[in-house]
GROMACS .gro file of C-alpha atoms in nm:
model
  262
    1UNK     CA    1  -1.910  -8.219  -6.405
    2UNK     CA    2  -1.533  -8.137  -6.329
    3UNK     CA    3  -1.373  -8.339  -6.036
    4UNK     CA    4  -1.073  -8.046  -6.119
    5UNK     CA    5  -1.227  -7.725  -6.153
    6UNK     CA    6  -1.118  -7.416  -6.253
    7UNK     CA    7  -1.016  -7.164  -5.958
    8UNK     CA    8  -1.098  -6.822  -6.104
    9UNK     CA    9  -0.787  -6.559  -5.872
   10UNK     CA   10  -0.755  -6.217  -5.861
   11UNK     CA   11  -0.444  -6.016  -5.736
   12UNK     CA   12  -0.432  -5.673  -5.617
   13UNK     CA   13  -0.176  -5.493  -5.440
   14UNK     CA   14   0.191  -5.411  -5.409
   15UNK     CA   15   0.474  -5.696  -5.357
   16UNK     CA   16   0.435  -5.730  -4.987
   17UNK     CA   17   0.329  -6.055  -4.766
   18UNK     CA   18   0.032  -6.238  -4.970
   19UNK     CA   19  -0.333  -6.234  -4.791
   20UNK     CA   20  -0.582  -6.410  -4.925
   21UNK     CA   21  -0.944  -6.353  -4.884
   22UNK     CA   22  -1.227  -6.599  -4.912
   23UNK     CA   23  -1.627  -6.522  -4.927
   24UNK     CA   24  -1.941  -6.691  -4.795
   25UNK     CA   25  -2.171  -6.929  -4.988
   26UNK     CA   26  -2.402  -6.746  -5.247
   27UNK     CA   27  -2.117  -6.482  -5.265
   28UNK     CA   28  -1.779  -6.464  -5.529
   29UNK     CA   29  -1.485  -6.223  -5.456
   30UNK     CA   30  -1.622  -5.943  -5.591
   31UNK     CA   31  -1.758  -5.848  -5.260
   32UNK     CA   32  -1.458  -5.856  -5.084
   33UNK     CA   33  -1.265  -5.591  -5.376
   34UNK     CA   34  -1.345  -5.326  -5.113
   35UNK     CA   35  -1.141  -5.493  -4.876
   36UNK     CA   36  -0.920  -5.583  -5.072
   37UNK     CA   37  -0.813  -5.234  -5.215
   38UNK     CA   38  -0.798  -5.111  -4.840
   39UNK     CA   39  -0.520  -5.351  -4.775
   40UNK     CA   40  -0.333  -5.347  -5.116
   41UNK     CA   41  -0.091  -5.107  -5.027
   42UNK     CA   42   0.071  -5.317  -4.804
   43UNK     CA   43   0.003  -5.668  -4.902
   44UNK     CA   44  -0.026  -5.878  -5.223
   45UNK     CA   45  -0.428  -5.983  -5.179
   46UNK     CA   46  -0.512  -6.275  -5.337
   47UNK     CA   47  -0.930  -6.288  -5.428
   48UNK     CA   48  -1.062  -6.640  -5.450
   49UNK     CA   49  -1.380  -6.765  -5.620
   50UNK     CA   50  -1.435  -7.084  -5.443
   51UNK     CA   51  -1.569  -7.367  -5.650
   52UNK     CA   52  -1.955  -7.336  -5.732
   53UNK     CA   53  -1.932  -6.974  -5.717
   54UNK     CA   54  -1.840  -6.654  -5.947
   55UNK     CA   55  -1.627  -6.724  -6.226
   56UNK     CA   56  -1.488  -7.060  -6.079
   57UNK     CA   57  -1.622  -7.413  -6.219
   58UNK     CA   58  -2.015  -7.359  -6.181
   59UNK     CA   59  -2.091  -7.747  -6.109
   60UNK     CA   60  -1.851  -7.986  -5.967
   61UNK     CA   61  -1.955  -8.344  -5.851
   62UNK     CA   62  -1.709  -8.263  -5.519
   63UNK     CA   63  -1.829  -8.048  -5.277
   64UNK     CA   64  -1.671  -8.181  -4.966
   65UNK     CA   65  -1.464  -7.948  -4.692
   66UNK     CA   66  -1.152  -8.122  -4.805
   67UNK     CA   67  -1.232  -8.050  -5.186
   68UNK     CA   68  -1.233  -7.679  -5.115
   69UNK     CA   69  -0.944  -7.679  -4.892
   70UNK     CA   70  -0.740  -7.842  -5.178
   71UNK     CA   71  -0.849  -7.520  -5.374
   72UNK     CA   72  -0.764  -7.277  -5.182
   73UNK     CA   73  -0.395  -7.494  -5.141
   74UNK     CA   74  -0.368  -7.499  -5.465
   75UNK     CA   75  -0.381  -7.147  -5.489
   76UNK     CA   76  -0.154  -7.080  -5.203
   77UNK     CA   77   0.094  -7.321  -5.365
   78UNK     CA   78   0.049  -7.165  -5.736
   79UNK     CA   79   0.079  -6.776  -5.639
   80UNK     CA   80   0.292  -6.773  -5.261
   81UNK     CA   81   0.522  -7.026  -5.341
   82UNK     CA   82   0.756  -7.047  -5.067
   83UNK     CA   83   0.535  -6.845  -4.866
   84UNK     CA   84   0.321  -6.814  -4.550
   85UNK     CA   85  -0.018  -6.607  -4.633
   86UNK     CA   86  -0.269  -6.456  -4.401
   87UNK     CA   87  -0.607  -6.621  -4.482
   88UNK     CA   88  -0.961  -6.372  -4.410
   89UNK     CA   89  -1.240  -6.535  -4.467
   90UNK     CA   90  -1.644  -6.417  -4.409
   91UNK     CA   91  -1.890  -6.715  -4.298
   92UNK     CA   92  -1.843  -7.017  -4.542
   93UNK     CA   93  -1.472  -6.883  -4.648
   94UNK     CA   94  -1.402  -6.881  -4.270
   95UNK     CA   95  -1.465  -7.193  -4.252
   96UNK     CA   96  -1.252  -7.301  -4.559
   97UNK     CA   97  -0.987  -7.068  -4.408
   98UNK     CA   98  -1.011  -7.222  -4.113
   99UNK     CA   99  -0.980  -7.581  -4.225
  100UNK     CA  100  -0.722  -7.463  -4.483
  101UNK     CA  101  -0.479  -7.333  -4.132
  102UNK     CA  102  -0.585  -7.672  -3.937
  103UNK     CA  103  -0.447  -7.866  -4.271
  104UNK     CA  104  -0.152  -7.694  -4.400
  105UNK     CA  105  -0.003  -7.463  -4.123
  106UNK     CA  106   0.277  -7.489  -4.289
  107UNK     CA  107   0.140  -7.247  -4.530
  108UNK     CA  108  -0.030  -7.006  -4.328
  109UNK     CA  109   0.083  -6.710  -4.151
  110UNK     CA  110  -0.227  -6.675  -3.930
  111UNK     CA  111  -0.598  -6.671  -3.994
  112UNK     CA  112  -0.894  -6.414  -3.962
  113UNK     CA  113  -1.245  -6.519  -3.956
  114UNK     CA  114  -1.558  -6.272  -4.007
  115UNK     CA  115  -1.865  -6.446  -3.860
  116UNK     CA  116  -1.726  -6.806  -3.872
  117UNK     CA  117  -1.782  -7.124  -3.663
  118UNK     CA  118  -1.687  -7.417  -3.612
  119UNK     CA  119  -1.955  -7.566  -3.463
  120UNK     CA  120  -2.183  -7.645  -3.728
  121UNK     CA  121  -2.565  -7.730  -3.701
  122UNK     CA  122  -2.782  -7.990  -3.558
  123UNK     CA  123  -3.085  -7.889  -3.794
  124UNK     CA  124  -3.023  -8.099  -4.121
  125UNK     CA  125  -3.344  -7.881  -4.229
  126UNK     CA  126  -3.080  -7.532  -4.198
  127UNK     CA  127  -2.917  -7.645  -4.520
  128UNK     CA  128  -3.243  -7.744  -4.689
  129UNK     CA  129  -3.394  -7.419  -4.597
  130UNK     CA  130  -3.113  -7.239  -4.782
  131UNK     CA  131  -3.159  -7.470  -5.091
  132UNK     CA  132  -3.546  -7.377  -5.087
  133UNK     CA  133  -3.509  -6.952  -5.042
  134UNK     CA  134  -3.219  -7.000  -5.345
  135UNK     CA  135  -3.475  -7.213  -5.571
  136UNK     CA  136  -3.729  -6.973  -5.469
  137UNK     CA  137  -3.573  -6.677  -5.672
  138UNK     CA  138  -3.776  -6.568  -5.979
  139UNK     CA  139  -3.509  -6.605  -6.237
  140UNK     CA  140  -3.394  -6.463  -6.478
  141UNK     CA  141  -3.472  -6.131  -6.349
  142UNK     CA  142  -3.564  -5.882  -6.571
  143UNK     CA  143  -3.346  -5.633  -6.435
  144UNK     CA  144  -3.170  -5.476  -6.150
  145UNK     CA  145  -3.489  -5.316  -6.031
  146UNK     CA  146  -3.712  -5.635  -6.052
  147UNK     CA  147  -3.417  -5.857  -5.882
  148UNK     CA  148  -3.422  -5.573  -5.609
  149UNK     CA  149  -3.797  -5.566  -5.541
  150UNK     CA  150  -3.792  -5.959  -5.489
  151UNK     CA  151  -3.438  -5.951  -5.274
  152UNK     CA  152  -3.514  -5.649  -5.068
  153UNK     CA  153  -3.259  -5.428  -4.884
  154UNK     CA  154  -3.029  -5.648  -4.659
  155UNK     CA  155  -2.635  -5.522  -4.675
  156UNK     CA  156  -2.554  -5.863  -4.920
  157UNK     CA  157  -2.825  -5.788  -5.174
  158UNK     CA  158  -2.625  -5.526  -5.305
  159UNK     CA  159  -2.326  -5.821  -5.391
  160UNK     CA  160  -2.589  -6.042  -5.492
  161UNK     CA  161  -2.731  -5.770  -5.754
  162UNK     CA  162  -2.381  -5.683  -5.864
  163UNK     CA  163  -2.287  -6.019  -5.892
  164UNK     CA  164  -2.570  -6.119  -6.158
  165UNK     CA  165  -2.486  -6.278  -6.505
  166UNK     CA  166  -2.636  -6.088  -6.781
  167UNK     CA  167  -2.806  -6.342  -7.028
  168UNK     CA  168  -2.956  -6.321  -7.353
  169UNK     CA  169  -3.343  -6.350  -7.137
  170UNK     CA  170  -3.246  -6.141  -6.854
  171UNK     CA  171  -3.022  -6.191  -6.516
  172UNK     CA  172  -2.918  -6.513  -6.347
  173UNK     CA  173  -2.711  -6.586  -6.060
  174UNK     CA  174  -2.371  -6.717  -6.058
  175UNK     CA  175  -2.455  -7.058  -5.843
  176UNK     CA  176  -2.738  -7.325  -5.868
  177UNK     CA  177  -2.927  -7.358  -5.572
  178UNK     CA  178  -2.859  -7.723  -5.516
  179UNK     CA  179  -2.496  -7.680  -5.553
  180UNK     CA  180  -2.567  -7.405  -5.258
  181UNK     CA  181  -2.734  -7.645  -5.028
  182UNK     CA  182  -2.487  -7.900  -5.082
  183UNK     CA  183  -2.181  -7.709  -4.991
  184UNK     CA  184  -2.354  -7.584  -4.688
  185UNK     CA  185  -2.402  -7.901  -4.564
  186UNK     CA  186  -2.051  -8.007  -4.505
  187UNK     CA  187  -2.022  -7.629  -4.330
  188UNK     CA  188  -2.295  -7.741  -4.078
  189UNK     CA  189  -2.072  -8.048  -3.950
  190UNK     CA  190  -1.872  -7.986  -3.653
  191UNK     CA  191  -1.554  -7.964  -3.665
  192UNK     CA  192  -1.468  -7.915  -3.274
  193UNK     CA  193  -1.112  -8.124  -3.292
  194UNK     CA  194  -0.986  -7.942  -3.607
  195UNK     CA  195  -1.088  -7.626  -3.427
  196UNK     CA  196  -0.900  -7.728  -3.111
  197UNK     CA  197  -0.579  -7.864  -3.287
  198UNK     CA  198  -0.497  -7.578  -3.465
  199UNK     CA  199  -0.164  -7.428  -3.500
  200UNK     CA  200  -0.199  -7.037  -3.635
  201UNK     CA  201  -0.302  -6.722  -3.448
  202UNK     CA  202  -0.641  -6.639  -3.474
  203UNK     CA  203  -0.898  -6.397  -3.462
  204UNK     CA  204  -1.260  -6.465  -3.505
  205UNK     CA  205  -1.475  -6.140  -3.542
  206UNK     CA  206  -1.804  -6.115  -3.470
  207UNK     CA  207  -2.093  -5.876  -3.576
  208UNK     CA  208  -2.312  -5.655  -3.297
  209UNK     CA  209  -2.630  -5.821  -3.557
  210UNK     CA  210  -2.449  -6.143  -3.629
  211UNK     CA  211  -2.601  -6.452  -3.606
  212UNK     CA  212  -2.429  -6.621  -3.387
  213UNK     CA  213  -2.513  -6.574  -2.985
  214UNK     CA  214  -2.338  -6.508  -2.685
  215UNK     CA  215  -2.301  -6.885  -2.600
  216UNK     CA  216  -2.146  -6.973  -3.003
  217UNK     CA  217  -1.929  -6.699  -2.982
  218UNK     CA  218  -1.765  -6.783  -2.642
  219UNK     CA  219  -1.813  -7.156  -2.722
  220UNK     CA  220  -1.459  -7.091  -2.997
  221UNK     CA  221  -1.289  -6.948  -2.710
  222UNK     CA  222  -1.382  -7.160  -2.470
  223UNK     CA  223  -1.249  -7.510  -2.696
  224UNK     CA  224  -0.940  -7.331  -2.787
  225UNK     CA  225  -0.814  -7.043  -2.537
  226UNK     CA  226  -0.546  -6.855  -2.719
  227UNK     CA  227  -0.812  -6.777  -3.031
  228UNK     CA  228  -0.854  -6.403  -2.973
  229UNK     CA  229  -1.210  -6.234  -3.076
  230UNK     CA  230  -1.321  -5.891  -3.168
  231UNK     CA  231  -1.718  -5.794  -3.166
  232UNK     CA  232  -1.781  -5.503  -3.358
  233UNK     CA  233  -1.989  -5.214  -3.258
  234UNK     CA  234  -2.243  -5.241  -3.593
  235UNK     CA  235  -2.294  -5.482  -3.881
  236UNK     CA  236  -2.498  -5.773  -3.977
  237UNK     CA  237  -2.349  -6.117  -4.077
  238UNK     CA  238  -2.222  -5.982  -4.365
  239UNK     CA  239  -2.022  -5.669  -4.197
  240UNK     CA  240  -1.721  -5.623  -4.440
  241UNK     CA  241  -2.038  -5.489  -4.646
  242UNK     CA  242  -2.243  -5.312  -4.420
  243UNK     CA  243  -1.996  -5.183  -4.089
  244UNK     CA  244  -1.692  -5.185  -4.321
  245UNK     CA  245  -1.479  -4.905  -4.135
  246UNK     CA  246  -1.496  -5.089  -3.865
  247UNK     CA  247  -1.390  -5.439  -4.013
  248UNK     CA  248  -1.133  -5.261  -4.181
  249UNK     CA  249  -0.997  -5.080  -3.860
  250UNK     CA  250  -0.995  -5.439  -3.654
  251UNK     CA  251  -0.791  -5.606  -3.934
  252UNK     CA  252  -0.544  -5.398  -4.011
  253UNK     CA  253  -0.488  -5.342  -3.664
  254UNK     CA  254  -0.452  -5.713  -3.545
  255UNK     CA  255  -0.276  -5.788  -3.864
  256UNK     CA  256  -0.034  -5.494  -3.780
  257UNK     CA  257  -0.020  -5.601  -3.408
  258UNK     CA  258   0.081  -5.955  -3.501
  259UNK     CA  259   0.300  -5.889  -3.838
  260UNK     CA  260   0.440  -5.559  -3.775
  261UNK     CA  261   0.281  -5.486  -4.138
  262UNK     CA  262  -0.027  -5.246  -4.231
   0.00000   0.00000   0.00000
């Protein structure tokens, strides 16, 4: 196992301000090209794999917080040198996002996070629980059809299906369960004094079918006052996939609002 892996980037868009975008766990970039093509006209988008997932180092004995905050400084470092870059992440990338802005606001113009927390989870069985329904998966599917029968209909199965590694006996994901629950774990730790300390504007969005309640959401505001938040009308957890207009709408406005850009 790598303690440096490799950080697979993609870059769209024209020569403007760079904006990088970050998925959740299970995820890779790929689901966040639709976003990323509705912003590329005005900004350079930068589309991380974080490490365990998508083309990015598969296994790596570091899964810490801090490990994937180095990554995603690395990145800002390698391709905005000089630069201050919006960071957008969705659940998990939030989070990174979010510790990346706490870390290094020196590098970050201001931060955007699609059902994100901070608050983590006293249920060391959540993370376990995720470890088990990733394990539980059938693999290697046969095909699309047989991966869609077991997955079922929810707006990320469609990423998850499109995301699947053709193999010589049939398809596989691109993460390992364990290396799934492990990441998650360091997600579910709170992190109420980073959250509090930090430097950037912010938005946190939140989904009408989210899964975060009244009392989370208005717990973020509540520890740090000048965050501003957005619910949208529609969407699940994963609503840059399944209430995208909207999601698009709400960050191109605050980023235009706040950058005079988009």
């Amino acid at each position: 196992m790598s303690e440096h892996p490799s950080i697979a980037v993609t870059e769209l868009g024209s020569d403007g301000p760079p904006l990088v975008l970050l998925h959740g766990l299970a995820g890779s970039s790929r689901e966040m090209v639709p976003t990323a093509r509705a912003l590329s006209e005005n900004f350079r988008v930068l589309l991380v794999d974080q490490r365990g997932h998508g083309s990015s180092t598969r296994r790596s004995a570091d899964l810490s917080r801090k490990a994937f905050v180095a990554d995603v400084v690395h990145v800002l470092e390698r391709y905005a040198p000089g630069e201050r870059s919006i960071l957008v992440g969705q659940s998990m990338g939030a989070h990174t996002a979010f510790l990346t802005a706490a870390e290094r606001p020196d590098l970050v113009e201001s931060l955007v996070m699609l059902e994100g927390h901070v608050g983590g989870s006293d249920d060391p069985r959540d993370a376990v629980r995720l470890g088990e329904f990733f394990a539980s998966w059938p693999v290697p599917f046969v095909d699309e059809a047989h991966a869609r029968a077991f997955l079922g209909s929810d707006a990320i199965v469609d990423a998850w299906i499109a995301d699947l590694e053709s193999t010589d006996d049939g398809l596989r994901p691109r993460f390992d369960p364990d290396i799934m629950q492990r990441t998650i774990e360091g997600v579910h730790k709170p992190r109420w004094d980073e959250w509090e300390a930090l430097q950037v504007p912010t938005l946190a969005i939140f989904a009408k079918h989210g899964m975060f309640s009244a009392p989370d959401r208005q717990a973020l505001i509540h520890r740090r006052p000048s965050t501003e938040r957005i619910d949208l009308s529609a969407g699940s957890h994963d609503a840059h996939l399944d209430a995208f207009e909207e999601w698009i709408e709400v960050l191109r406005g605050w980023i235009r609002a706040g950058d005079g850009v988009g």
